[in-house]
CSV table of C-alpha atoms in Angstrom, one decimal:
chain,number,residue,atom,x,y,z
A,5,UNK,CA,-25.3,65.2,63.8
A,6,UNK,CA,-27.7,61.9,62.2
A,7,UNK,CA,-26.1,59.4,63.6
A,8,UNK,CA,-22.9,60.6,64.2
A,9,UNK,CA,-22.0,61.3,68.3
A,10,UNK,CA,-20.3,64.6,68.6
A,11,UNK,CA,-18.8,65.9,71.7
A,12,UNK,CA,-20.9,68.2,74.3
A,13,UNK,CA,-19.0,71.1,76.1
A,14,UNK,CA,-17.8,69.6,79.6
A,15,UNK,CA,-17.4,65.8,78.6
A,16,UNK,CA,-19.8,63.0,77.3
A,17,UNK,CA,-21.5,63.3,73.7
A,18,UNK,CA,-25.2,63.4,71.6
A,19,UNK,CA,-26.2,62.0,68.8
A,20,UNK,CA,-29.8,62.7,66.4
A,21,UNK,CA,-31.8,59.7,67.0
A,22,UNK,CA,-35.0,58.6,64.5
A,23,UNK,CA,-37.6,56.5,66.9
A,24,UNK,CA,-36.9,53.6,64.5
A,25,UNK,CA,-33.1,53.9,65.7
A,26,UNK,CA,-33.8,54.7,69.1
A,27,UNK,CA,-36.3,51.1,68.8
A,28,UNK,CA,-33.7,49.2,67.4
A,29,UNK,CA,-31.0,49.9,69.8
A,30,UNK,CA,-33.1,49.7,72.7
A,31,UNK,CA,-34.2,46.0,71.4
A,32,UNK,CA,-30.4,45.1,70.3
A,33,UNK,CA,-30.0,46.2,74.1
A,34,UNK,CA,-32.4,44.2,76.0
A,35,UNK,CA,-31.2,41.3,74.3
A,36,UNK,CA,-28.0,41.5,75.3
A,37,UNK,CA,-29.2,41.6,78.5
A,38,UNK,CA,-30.8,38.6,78.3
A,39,UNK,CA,-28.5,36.9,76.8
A,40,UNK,CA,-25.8,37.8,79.4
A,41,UNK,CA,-28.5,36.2,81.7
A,42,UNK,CA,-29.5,37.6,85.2
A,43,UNK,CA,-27.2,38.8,88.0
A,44,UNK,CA,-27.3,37.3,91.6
A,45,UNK,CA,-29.5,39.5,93.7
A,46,UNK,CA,-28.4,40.0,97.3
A,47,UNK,CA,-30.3,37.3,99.8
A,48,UNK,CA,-31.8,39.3,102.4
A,49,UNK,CA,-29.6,39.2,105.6
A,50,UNK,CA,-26.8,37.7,103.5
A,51,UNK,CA,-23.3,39.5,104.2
A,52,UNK,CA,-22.9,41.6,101.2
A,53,UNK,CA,-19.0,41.2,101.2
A,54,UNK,CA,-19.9,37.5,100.4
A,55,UNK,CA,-20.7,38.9,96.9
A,56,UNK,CA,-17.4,39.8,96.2
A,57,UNK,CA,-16.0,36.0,97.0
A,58,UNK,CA,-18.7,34.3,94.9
A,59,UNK,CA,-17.5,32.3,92.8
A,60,UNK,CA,-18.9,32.0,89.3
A,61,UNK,CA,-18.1,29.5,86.4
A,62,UNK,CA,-15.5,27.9,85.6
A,63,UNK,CA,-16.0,26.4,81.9
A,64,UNK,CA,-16.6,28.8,78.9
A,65,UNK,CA,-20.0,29.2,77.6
A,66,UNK,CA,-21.5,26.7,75.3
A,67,UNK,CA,-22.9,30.0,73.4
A,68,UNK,CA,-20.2,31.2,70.6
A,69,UNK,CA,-21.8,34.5,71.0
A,70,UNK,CA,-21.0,34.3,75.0
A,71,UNK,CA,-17.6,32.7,74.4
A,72,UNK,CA,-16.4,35.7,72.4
A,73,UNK,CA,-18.0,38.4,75.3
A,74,UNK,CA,-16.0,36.0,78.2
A,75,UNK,CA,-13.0,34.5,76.5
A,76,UNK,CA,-10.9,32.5,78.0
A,77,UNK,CA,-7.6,34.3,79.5
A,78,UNK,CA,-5.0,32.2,78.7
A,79,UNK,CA,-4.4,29.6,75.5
A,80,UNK,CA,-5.2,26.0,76.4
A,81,UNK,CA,-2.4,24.5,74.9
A,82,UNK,CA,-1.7,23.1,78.4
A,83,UNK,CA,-3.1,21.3,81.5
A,84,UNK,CA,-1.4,24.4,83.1
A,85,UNK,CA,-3.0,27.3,80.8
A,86,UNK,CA,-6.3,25.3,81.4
A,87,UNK,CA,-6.3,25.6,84.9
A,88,UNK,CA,-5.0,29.0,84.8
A,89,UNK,CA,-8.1,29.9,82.0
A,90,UNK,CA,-10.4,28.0,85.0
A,91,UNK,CA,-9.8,29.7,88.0
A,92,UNK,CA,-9.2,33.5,86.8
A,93,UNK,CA,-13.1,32.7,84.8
A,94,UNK,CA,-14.5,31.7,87.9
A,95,UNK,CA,-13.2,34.5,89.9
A,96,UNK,CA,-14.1,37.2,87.2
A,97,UNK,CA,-17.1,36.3,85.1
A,98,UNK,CA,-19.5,37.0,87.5
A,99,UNK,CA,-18.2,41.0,87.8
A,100,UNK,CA,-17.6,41.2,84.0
A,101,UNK,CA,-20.8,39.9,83.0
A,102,UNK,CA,-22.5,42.3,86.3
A,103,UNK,CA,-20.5,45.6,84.2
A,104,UNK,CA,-21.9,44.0,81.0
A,105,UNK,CA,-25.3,44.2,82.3
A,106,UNK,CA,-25.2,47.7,83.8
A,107,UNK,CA,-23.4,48.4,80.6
A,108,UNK,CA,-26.4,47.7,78.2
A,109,UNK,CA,-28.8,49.2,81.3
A,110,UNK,CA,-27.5,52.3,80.9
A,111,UNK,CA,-27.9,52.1,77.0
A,112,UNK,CA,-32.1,51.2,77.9
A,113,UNK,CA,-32.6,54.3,80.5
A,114,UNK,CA,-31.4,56.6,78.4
A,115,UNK,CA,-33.2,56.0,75.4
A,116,UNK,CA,-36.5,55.2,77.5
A,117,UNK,CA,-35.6,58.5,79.1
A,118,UNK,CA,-35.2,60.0,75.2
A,119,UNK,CA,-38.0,58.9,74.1
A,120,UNK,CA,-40.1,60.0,76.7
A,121,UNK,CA,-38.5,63.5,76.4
A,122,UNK,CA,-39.2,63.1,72.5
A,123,UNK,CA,-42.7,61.5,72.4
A,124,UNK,CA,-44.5,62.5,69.1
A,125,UNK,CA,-41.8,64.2,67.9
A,126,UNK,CA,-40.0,61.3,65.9
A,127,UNK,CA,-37.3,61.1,67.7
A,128,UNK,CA,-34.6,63.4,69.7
A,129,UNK,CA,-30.7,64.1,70.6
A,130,UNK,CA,-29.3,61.9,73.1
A,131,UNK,CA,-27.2,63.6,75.5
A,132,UNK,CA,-25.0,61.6,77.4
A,133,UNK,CA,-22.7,62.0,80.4
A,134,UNK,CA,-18.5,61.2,80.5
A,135,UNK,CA,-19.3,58.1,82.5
A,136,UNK,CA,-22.8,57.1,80.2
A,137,UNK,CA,-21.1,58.2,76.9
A,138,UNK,CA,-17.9,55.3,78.4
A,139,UNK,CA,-21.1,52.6,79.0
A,140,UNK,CA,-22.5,52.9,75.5
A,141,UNK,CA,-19.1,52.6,74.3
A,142,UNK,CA,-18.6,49.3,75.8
A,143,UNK,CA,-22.2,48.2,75.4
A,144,UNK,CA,-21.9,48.8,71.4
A,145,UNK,CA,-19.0,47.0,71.7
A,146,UNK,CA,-20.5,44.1,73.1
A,147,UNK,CA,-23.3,44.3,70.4
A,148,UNK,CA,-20.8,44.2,67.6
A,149,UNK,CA,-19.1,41.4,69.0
A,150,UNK,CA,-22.3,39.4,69.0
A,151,UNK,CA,-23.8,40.2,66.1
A,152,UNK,CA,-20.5,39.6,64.1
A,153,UNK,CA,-19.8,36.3,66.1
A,154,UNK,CA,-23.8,35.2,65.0
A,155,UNK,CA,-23.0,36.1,61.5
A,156,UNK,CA,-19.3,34.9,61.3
A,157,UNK,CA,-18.0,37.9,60.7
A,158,UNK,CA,-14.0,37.2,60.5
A,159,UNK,CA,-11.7,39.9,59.6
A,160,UNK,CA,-11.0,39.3,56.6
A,161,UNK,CA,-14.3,39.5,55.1
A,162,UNK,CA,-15.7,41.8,57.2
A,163,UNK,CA,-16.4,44.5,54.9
A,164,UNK,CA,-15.9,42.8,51.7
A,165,UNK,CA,-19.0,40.0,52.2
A,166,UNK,CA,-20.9,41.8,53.9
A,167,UNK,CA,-21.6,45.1,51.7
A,168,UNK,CA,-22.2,42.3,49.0
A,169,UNK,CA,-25.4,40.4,50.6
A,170,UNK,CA,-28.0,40.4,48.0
A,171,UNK,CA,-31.2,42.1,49.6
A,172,UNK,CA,-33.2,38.4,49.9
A,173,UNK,CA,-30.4,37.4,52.0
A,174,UNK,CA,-32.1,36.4,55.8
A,175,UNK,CA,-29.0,38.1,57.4
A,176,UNK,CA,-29.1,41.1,56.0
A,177,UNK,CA,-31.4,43.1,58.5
A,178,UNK,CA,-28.3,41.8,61.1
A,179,UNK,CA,-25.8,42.7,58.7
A,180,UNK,CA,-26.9,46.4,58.9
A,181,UNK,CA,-27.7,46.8,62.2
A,182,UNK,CA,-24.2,45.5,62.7
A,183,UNK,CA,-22.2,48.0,60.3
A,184,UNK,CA,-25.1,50.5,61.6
A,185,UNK,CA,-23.5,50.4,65.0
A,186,UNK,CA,-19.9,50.1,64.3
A,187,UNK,CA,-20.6,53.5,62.8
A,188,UNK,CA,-22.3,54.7,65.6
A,189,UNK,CA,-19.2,53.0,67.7
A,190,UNK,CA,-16.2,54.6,65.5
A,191,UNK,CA,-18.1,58.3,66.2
A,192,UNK,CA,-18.6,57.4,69.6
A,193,UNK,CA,-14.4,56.5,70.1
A,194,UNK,CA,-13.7,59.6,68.1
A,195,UNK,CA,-15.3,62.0,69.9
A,196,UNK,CA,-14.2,60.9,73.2
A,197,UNK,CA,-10.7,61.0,72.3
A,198,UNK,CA,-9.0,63.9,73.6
């Protein structure tokens, strides 16, 4: 089972997990977070339905990292498209980038809750649930896209260049993490496949 998820009886998957991996995710987790940025938190006494008509922004992000987590919806080859990208951004960004959050939460509690369970031992299985097993899914995701769009990652070279780095190479720690987790990803997809 190192570092390959396999399915649990009823739903949801474990992996093996070495403290220095459960570290490293956790750390490639929080930062996501904060790079995502904060959510809104409910103003005392405010209506909470007015939540769900906030409305968030309506430009892409100026981070390419964020630009590829939020893309635009439609090209902008047009006025039209433009203003089309616009308003569905600013009526959905603010929910995607809420699930985002939860997303990579989820990923944090349970390997705080692993490594508490696993403290002095070197490490643990991490059992997850249908529904936490679906969160790391898309928070792993989410990591991979950032970490490739950081290093430029296109598809064409993305196994080619990147097996190649020379060990001096300053992106190299990212380069494994990042081919570290789409491993972790792929297992992850095949086992909740039915």
């Amino acid at each position: 089972m190192a570092g390959q998820f396999e399915a649990l009886p009823g739903g949801g998957a474990a992996v093996a997990l070495d403290e220095v991996e459960i570290s490293i995710l956790r750390s490639l987790a929080v930062q996501l977070m904060e790079l995502i940025g904060p959510g809104d938190e409910p103003v005392e006494g405010e209506d909470p339905l007015a939540a769900l008509f906030a409305e968030g922004p309506s430009e892409p992000p100026a981070d390419p990292a964020l630009r590829r987590l939020f893309p635009d919806a439609y090209g902008d080859d047009t006025d039209e498209l433009r203003q089309a990208a616009a308003d569905f951004r600013r009526f959905t960004e603010n929910d995607l980038r809420a699930r985002k959050r939860q997303d990579a939460l989820t990923v944090v509690r349970s390997l705080d809750g692993l490594a508490s369970a696993a403290a002095g031992e070197g490490g643990g299985i991490l059992e997850l649930t249908p529904d936490e097993s679906r969160a790391w899914l898309c928070a792993l995701n989410d990591l991979r896209l950032t970490i490739g769009t950081r290093l430029e990652v296109t598809e064409d070279d993305e196994s080619e260049q990147l097996y190649r780095l020379p060990d001096s190479d300053p992106r190299k720690p990212m380069v494994m993490a990042y081919l570290w987790l789409g491993g972790l990803q792929e297992s992850l997809v095949e086992t909740l496949m039915p």
